[in-house]
Tab-separated table of C-alpha atoms (C1' of nucleotides) in Angstrom:
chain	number	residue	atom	x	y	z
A	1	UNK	CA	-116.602	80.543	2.816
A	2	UNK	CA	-118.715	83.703	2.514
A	3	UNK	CA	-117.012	87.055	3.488
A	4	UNK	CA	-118.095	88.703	6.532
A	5	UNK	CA	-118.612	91.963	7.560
A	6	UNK	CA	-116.489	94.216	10.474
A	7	UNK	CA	-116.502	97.911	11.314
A	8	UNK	CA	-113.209	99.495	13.301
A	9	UNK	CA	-112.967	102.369	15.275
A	10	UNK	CA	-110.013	104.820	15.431
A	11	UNK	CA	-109.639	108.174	16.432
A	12	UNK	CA	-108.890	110.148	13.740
A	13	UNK	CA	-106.491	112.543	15.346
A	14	UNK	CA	-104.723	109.611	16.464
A	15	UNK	CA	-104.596	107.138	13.184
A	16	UNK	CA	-106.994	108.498	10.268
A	17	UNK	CA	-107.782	106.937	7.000
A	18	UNK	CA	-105.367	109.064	5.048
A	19	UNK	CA	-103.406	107.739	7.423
A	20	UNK	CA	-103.761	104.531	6.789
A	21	UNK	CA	-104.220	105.080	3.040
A	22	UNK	CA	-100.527	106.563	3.243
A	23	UNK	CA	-99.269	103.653	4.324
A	24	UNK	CA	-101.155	101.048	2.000
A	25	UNK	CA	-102.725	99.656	5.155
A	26	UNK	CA	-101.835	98.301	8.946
A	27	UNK	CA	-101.296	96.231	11.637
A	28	UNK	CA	-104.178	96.539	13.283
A	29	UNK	CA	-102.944	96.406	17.466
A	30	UNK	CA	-103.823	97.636	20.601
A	31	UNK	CA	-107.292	96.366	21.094
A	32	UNK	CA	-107.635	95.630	24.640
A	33	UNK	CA	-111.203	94.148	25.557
A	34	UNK	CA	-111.979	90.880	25.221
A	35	UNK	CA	-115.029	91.262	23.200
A	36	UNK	CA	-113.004	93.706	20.395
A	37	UNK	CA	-110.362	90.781	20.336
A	38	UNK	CA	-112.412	87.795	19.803
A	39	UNK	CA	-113.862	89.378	16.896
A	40	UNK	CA	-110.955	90.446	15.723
A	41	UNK	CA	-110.053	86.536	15.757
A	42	UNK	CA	-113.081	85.884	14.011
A	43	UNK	CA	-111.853	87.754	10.851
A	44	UNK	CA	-111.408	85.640	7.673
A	45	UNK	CA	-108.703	87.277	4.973
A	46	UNK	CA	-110.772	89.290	2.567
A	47	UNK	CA	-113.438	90.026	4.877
A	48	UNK	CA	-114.724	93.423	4.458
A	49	UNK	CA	-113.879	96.486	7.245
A	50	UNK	CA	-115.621	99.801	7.334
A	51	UNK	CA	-113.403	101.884	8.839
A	52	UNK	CA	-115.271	105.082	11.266
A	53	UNK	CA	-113.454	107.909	13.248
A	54	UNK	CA	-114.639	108.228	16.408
A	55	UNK	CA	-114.780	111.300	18.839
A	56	UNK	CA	-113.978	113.620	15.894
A	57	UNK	CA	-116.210	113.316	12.332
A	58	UNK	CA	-117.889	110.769	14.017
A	59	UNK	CA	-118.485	109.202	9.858
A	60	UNK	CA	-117.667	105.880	8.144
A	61	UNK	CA	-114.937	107.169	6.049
A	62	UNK	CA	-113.271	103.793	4.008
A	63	UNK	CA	-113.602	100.445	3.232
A	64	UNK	CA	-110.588	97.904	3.976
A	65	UNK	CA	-110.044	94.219	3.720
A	66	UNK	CA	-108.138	92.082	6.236
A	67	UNK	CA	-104.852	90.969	4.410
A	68	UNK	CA	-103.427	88.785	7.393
A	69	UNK	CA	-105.735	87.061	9.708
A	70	UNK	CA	-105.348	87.369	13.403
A	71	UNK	CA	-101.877	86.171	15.272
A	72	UNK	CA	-100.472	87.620	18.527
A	73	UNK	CA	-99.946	91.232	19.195
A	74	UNK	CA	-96.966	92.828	18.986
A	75	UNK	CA	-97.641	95.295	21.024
A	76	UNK	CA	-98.627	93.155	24.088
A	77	UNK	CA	-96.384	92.385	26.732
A	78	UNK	CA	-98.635	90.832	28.139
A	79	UNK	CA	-102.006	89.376	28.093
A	80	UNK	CA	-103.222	87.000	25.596
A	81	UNK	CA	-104.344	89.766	22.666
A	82	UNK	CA	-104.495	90.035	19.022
A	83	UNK	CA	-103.600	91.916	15.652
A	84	UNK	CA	-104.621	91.892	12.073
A	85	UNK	CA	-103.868	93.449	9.327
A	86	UNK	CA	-105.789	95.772	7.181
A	87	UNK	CA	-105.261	97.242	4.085
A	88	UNK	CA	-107.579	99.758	1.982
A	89	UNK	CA	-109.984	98.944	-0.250
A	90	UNK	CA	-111.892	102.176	-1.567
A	91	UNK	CA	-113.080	105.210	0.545
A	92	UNK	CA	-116.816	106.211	0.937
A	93	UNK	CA	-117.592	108.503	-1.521
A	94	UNK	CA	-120.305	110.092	0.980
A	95	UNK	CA	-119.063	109.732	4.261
A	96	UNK	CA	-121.899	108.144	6.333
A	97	UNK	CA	-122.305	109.799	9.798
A	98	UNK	CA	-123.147	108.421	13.362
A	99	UNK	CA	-126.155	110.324	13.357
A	100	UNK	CA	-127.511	109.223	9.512
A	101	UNK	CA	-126.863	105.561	10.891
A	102	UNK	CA	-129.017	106.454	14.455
A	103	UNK	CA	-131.367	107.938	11.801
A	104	UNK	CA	-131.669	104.947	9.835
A	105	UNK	CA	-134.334	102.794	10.457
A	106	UNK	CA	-132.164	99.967	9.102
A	107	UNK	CA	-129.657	100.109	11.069
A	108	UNK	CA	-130.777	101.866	14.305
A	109	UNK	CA	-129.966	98.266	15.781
A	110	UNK	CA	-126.275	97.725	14.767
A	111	UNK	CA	-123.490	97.302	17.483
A	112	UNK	CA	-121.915	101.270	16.876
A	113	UNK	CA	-125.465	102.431	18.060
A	114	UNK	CA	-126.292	99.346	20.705
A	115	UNK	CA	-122.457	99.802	22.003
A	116	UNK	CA	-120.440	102.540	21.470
A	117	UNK	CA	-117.772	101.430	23.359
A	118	UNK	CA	-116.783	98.482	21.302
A	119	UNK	CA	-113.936	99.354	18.687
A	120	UNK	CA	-113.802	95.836	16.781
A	121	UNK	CA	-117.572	94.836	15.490
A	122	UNK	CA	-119.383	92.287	13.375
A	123	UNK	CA	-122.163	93.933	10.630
A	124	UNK	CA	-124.726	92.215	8.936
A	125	UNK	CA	-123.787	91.745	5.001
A	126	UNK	CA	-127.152	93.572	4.520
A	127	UNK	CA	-126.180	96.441	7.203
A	128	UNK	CA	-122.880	96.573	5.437
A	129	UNK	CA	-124.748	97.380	2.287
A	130	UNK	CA	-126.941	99.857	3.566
A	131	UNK	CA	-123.873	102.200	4.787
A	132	UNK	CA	-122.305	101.657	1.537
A	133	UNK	CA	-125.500	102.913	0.222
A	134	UNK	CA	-125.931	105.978	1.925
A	135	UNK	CA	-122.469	106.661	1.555
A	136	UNK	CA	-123.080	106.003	-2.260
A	137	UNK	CA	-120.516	103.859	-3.024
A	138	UNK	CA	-120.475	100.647	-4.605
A	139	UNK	CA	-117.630	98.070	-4.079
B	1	DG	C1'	-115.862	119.549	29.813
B	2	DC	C1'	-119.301	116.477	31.364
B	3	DC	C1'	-121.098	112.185	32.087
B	4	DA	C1'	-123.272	107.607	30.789
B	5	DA	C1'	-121.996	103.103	29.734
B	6	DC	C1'	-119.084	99.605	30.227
B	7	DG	C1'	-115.022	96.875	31.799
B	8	DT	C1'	-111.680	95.791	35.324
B	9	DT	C1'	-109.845	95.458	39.891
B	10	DG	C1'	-109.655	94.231	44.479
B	11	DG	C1'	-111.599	93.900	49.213
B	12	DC	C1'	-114.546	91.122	51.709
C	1	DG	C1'	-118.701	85.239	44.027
C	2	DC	C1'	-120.438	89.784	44.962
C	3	DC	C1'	-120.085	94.491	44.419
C	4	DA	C1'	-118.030	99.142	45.244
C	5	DA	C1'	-114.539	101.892	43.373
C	6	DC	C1'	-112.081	103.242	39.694
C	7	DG	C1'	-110.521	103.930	34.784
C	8	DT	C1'	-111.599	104.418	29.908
C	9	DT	C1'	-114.260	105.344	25.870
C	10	DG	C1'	-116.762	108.188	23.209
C	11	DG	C1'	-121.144	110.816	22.387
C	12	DC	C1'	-123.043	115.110	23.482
DNA sequence: GCCAACGTTGGC
DNA sequence: GCCAACGTTGGC
């Protein structure tokens, strides 16, 4: 099956990609909205992740791949919600910022413009590409 | 710090 | 089932 493409939100002051890099990756919990779960679900192992800090750098900062698909959340007492796991892949060599992708023709139209709400989100492969362009780095 | 956008809750 | 009130997220 062909890979598909996510992008996850996190606060940087509350879980960054050194972070995560630190730890060789994550259980990715927490995500409470139904939308941001389901896709979530929809994540295949292998499947590409950009990974962007929100609220502070406001940038696509890393690349990760999901290492365990999605099964039920720890962290949930209750509720009917799921994790994954993520691990790095490679950082952006560039980091690509909100305002470069806003400022994109290309990909004025993804989800982190359209809905900046929503933490868990499916990209195009060729959107995908495009940030890993600007943020010149190849995979 | 403000507020727009969005989701959830609960009264009716 | 509608919708007002409220809470949260996240950009500015």
């Amino acid at each position: 099956m062909a890979k598909k493409y996510w992008l996850v939100k996190q606060e940087p002051e509350a879980y960054s990609w050194d972070d995560f890099v630190g730890e060789n990756g994550c259980e990715w919990d927490g995500v409470r909205n139904y939308q941001a779960r389901n896709n979530l679900r929809a994540m295949s192992q292998d499947d590409f992740v950009l990974f962007y800090h929100s609220v502070i750098g406001k940038e696509v900062v890393g690349i990760a791949t999901v290492e365990r698909e999605a099964y039920p959340d720890p962290t949930a007492t209750k509720g009917d919600w799921s994790a994954v796991d993520l691990r790095p892949f490679k950082p952006i060599n560039r980091p690509v910022s909100l305002e470069t992708i806003k400022n994109d023709p290309q990909l004025s139209e993804i989800p982190l413009v359209r809905n900046s709400r929503l933490s868990v989100m499916p990209l195009e492969a060729k959107h995908f590409r495009r940030v890993l362009k600007l943020g010149n780095t190849i995979l």
